[in-house]
CSV table of C-alpha atoms in Angstrom, one decimal:
chain,number,residue,atom,x,y,z
A,1,MET,CA,-26.6,-2.6,-9.0
A,2,GLY,CA,-25.2,0.5,-10.8
A,3,ALA,CA,-25.2,-1.4,-14.1
A,4,VAL,CA,-28.8,-2.5,-13.4
A,5,MET,CA,-30.0,1.1,-12.7
A,6,GLY,CA,-28.1,2.3,-15.8
A,7,THR,CA,-29.9,-0.3,-17.9
A,8,PHE,CA,-33.2,0.8,-16.3
A,9,SER,CA,-32.6,4.5,-17.1
A,10,SER,CA,-31.7,3.7,-20.6
A,11,LEU,CA,-34.9,1.7,-21.0
A,12,GLN,CA,-36.9,4.7,-19.7
A,13,THR,CA,-35.5,7.0,-22.3
A,14,LYS,CA,-36.4,4.9,-25.2
A,15,GLN,CA,-39.6,5.6,-27.1
A,16,ARG,CA,-40.2,2.0,-28.0
A,17,ARG,CA,-39.8,-0.6,-25.3
A,18,THR,CA,-39.8,-4.2,-26.6
A,19,SER,CA,-40.9,-7.1,-24.4
A,20,LYS,CA,-37.4,-8.5,-25.0
A,21,ASP,CA,-35.7,-5.4,-23.5
A,22,ILE,CA,-38.0,-5.5,-20.4
A,23,ALA,CA,-37.5,-9.2,-19.9
A,24,TRP,CA,-33.7,-8.8,-20.1
A,25,TRP,CA,-33.7,-6.0,-17.6
A,26,TYR,CA,-35.9,-8.0,-15.2
A,27,TYR,CA,-33.6,-11.0,-15.5
A,28,GLN,CA,-30.5,-8.8,-14.7
A,29,TYR,CA,-32.3,-7.1,-11.8
A,30,GLN,CA,-33.4,-10.4,-10.2
A,31,ARG,CA,-30.0,-12.0,-10.7
A,32,ASP,CA,-28.2,-9.1,-9.0
A,33,LYS,CA,-30.8,-9.1,-6.2
A,34,ILE,CA,-30.4,-12.8,-5.5
A,35,GLU,CA,-26.6,-12.4,-5.6
A,36,ASP,CA,-26.8,-9.6,-3.1
A,37,GLU,CA,-29.0,-11.6,-0.8
A,38,LEU,CA,-26.7,-14.6,-0.9
A,39,GLU,CA,-23.8,-12.3,-0.2
A,40,MET,CA,-25.5,-10.9,2.8
A,41,THR,CA,-26.2,-14.4,4.2
A,42,MET,CA,-22.5,-15.2,4.1
A,43,VAL,CA,-21.4,-12.1,6.0
A,44,CYS,CA,-21.3,-12.7,9.8
A,45,HIS,CA,-20.1,-9.2,10.6
A,46,ARG,CA,-21.3,-6.0,9.2
A,47,PRO,CA,-19.0,-3.0,9.5
A,48,GLU,CA,-20.0,0.2,11.2
A,49,GLY,CA,-21.7,2.8,9.0
A,50,LEU,CA,-19.3,4.1,6.3
A,51,GLU,CA,-20.1,7.7,7.4
A,52,GLN,CA,-18.8,6.9,10.9
A,53,LEU,CA,-15.7,5.2,9.5
A,54,GLU,CA,-15.2,8.2,7.1
A,55,ALA,CA,-15.2,10.5,10.2
A,56,GLN,CA,-12.8,8.3,12.1
A,57,THR,CA,-10.3,7.7,9.3
A,58,ASN,CA,-8.5,9.5,6.6
A,59,PHE,CA,-10.4,7.7,3.8
A,60,THR,CA,-13.3,9.0,1.7
A,61,LYS,CA,-16.6,7.0,1.6
A,62,ARG,CA,-15.8,5.8,-1.9
A,63,GLU,CA,-12.3,4.6,-0.8
A,64,LEU,CA,-13.9,2.8,2.1
A,65,GLN,CA,-16.4,1.1,-0.2
A,66,VAL,CA,-13.5,-0.1,-2.4
A,67,LEU,CA,-11.5,-1.3,0.6
A,68,TYR,CA,-14.5,-3.1,2.0
A,69,ARG,CA,-15.2,-4.9,-1.2
A,70,GLY,CA,-11.6,-6.2,-1.3
A,71,PHE,CA,-11.7,-7.1,2.4
A,72,LYS,CA,-14.9,-9.0,1.9
A,73,ASN,CA,-13.6,-10.9,-1.2
A,74,GLU,CA,-10.7,-12.2,0.9
A,75,CYS,CA,-12.8,-12.7,4.1
A,76,PRO,CA,-16.5,-13.4,3.2
A,77,SER,CA,-17.4,-13.8,6.9
A,78,GLY,CA,-16.5,-10.1,7.5
A,79,VAL,CA,-13.6,-11.0,9.9
A,80,VAL,CA,-10.2,-12.5,9.5
A,81,ASN,CA,-8.5,-14.8,11.9
A,82,GLU,CA,-4.7,-15.1,12.3
A,83,GLU,CA,-4.2,-18.1,10.1
A,84,THR,CA,-6.0,-16.5,7.2
A,85,PHE,CA,-4.1,-13.3,7.8
A,86,LYS,CA,-0.8,-15.2,7.6
A,87,GLN,CA,-1.8,-16.9,4.4
A,88,ILE,CA,-2.8,-13.6,2.7
A,89,TYR,CA,0.4,-11.8,3.9
A,90,ALA,CA,2.7,-14.6,2.8
A,91,GLN,CA,1.6,-14.0,-0.8
A,92,PHE,CA,3.4,-10.7,-0.8
A,93,PHE,CA,6.7,-12.2,0.3
A,94,PRO,CA,7.2,-15.4,-1.6
A,95,HIS,CA,11.0,-15.5,-1.1
A,96,GLY,CA,10.9,-15.3,2.7
A,97,ASP,CA,9.1,-16.5,5.7
A,98,ALA,CA,6.4,-14.0,6.7
A,99,THR,CA,4.8,-16.2,9.4
A,100,THR,CA,6.3,-14.6,12.5
A,101,TYR,CA,6.0,-11.0,11.3
A,102,ALA,CA,2.4,-11.6,10.2
A,103,HIS,CA,1.7,-12.9,13.8
A,104,TYR,CA,3.0,-9.7,15.4
A,105,LEU,CA,1.2,-7.5,12.8
A,106,PHE,CA,-2.0,-9.4,13.3
A,107,HIS,CA,-1.9,-8.7,17.0
A,108,ALA,CA,-1.2,-5.0,16.4
A,109,PHE,CA,-4.3,-4.9,14.2
A,110,ASP,CA,-6.4,-6.8,16.7
A,111,THR,CA,-6.5,-4.0,19.2
A,112,THR,CA,-9.3,-5.6,21.3
A,113,GLN,CA,-7.4,-8.9,21.5
A,114,THR,CA,-10.4,-11.0,20.3
A,115,GLY,CA,-8.4,-13.2,18.0
A,116,SER,CA,-10.0,-11.8,14.9
A,117,VAL,CA,-9.6,-8.6,12.9
A,118,LYS,CA,-12.8,-6.8,11.7
A,119,PHE,CA,-12.9,-4.4,8.8
A,120,GLU,CA,-13.0,-1.5,11.2
A,121,ASP,CA,-9.8,-2.7,12.8
A,122,PHE,CA,-8.1,-3.1,9.4
A,123,VAL,CA,-9.1,0.2,7.9
A,124,THR,CA,-8.3,2.2,11.1
A,125,ALA,CA,-4.7,0.8,11.1
A,126,LEU,CA,-4.4,1.3,7.4
A,127,SER,CA,-5.5,4.9,7.7
A,128,ILE,CA,-2.8,5.6,10.2
A,129,LEU,CA,0.0,3.8,8.3
A,130,LEU,CA,-0.9,5.4,4.9
A,131,ARG,CA,-2.2,8.9,5.9
A,132,GLY,CA,-1.6,9.4,9.6
A,133,THR,CA,0.7,12.1,11.0
A,134,VAL,CA,4.3,11.2,11.9
A,135,HIS,CA,3.3,11.1,15.5
A,136,GLU,CA,0.4,8.7,14.9
A,137,LYS,CA,2.6,6.4,12.8
A,138,LEU,CA,5.3,6.3,15.5
A,139,ARG,CA,2.7,5.5,18.2
A,140,TRP,CA,1.3,2.7,16.1
A,141,THR,CA,4.9,1.4,15.4
A,142,PHE,CA,5.7,1.5,19.2
A,143,ASN,CA,2.6,-0.6,19.8
A,144,LEU,CA,3.8,-3.1,17.2
A,145,TYR,CA,7.2,-3.4,18.9
A,146,ASP,CA,5.6,-3.6,22.4
A,147,ILE,CA,4.8,-7.3,22.0
A,148,ASN,CA,3.6,-8.0,25.5
A,149,LYS,CA,1.7,-4.7,25.7
A,150,ASP,CA,3.2,-3.6,29.0
A,151,GLY,CA,3.8,-0.1,27.7
A,152,TYR,CA,7.5,-0.6,27.1
A,153,ILE,CA,9.9,-2.0,24.5
A,154,ASN,CA,12.7,-4.2,25.8
A,155,LYS,CA,15.7,-5.3,23.7
A,156,GLU,CA,14.3,-8.8,23.2
A,157,GLU,CA,11.0,-7.5,21.8
A,158,MET,CA,12.9,-5.2,19.4
A,159,MET,CA,15.1,-8.1,18.3
A,160,ASP,CA,12.1,-10.3,17.7
A,161,ILE,CA,10.4,-7.8,15.4
A,162,VAL,CA,13.5,-6.9,13.5
A,163,LYS,CA,14.5,-10.5,13.0
A,164,ALA,CA,11.0,-11.3,11.8
A,165,ILE,CA,11.3,-8.5,9.2
A,166,TYR,CA,14.6,-9.8,8.0
A,167,ASP,CA,13.2,-13.4,7.8
A,168,MET,CA,10.3,-12.1,5.8
A,169,MET,CA,12.5,-10.3,3.3
A,170,GLY,CA,14.2,-13.6,2.5
A,171,LYS,CA,17.6,-14.6,1.3
A,172,TYR,CA,17.4,-12.7,-1.9
A,173,THR,CA,18.0,-9.2,-0.6
A,174,TYR,CA,20.7,-7.1,-2.1
A,175,PRO,CA,23.3,-6.7,-0.7
A,176,VAL,CA,23.1,-10.1,1.0
A,177,LEU,CA,22.7,-9.7,4.7
A,178,LYS,CA,25.0,-11.3,7.3
A,179,GLU,CA,23.4,-13.5,9.9
A,180,ASP,CA,24.2,-11.1,12.7
A,181,THR,CA,22.9,-8.0,10.9
A,182,PRO,CA,19.6,-7.9,12.9
A,183,ARG,CA,21.4,-8.1,16.2
A,184,GLN,CA,23.8,-5.3,15.1
A,185,HIS,CA,20.9,-3.2,14.0
A,186,VAL,CA,19.0,-3.6,17.3
A,187,ASP,CA,22.2,-2.9,19.4
A,188,VAL,CA,22.7,0.4,17.7
A,189,PHE,CA,19.0,1.5,17.8
A,190,PHE,CA,18.3,0.4,21.3
A,191,GLN,CA,21.3,2.2,22.7
A,192,LYS,CA,20.1,5.4,21.1
A,193,MET,CA,16.5,5.0,22.3
A,194,ASP,CA,17.2,3.9,25.9
A,195,LYS,CA,18.0,7.4,27.1
A,196,ASN,CA,18.3,6.6,30.8
A,197,LYS,CA,19.9,3.2,30.3
A,198,ASP,CA,17.3,1.3,32.3
A,199,GLY,CA,17.0,-1.5,29.8
A,200,ILE,CA,13.6,-0.5,28.4
A,201,VAL,CA,12.3,2.1,26.0
A,202,THR,CA,9.3,4.2,26.9
A,203,LEU,CA,6.9,5.7,24.4
A,204,ASP,CA,8.3,9.2,25.1
A,205,GLU,CA,11.9,7.9,24.6
A,206,PHE,CA,10.8,6.2,21.4
A,207,LEU,CA,9.1,9.3,20.0
A,208,GLU,CA,12.0,11.6,20.9
A,209,SER,CA,14.6,9.3,19.5
A,210,CYS,CA,12.8,8.7,16.2
A,211,GLN,CA,12.1,12.3,15.6
A,212,GLU,CA,15.6,13.6,16.4
A,213,ASP,CA,17.6,10.9,14.5
A,214,ASP,CA,17.2,10.8,10.7
A,215,ASN,CA,18.8,7.3,10.5
A,216,ILE,CA,16.2,5.8,12.9
A,217,MET,CA,13.4,7.5,11.1
A,218,ARG,CA,14.5,6.3,7.7
A,219,SER,CA,14.8,2.7,9.0
A,220,LEU,CA,11.3,2.8,10.5
A,221,GLN,CA,9.9,4.2,7.2
A,222,LEU,CA,11.5,1.2,5.4
A,223,PHE,CA,9.9,-1.2,7.9
A,224,GLN,CA,6.6,0.5,7.5
A,225,ASN,CA,6.7,-0.3,3.8
A,226,VAL,CA,6.3,-4.0,4.6
A,227,MET,CA,3.2,-3.5,6.8
């Protein structure tokens, strides 16, 4: 539409308007208008106003417009289901199996547990992961690891997430990882996080452990790079 308006402005400034110029502009305008209308009929979900999303996230209106265009190109219906999410995510990790990790990540994005992720869900999570505070990122990561959403992380949940990440990175990592590396990783981290040794990690324990241990924080930052 910007190109159309630019053409129109250019026509207005000319002293001599030929019928050919006007006919071409009208054709461009009608074509864009029809494409926009067809696009709208394909979209089942319209996002909240960009002004509202701008206030709720750390993105500018222009950035939100760019993100929405990319989201809509991948998901013309305006929402993405888990299978489509897995297919998109797998493209970024061709040497590994991203299926399991994408499953966990999808459910972390799907905060309302509806089985689909809207643009609002996507951009809110992205805002936290890219531009949130350390505390916000850690809370979001805790929610990812809390697979059953009971408010705690147990050792099996941590193992499931970490193993899914290693599977996704594939066999071509350097140095080559041993088969028991994920278990060793989890054993060390869980022991540090489970302050009172009750077999579960609370949000407070998670936040405290991450912020006081540089090794844990560095590892979490590496894991966040694959989100």
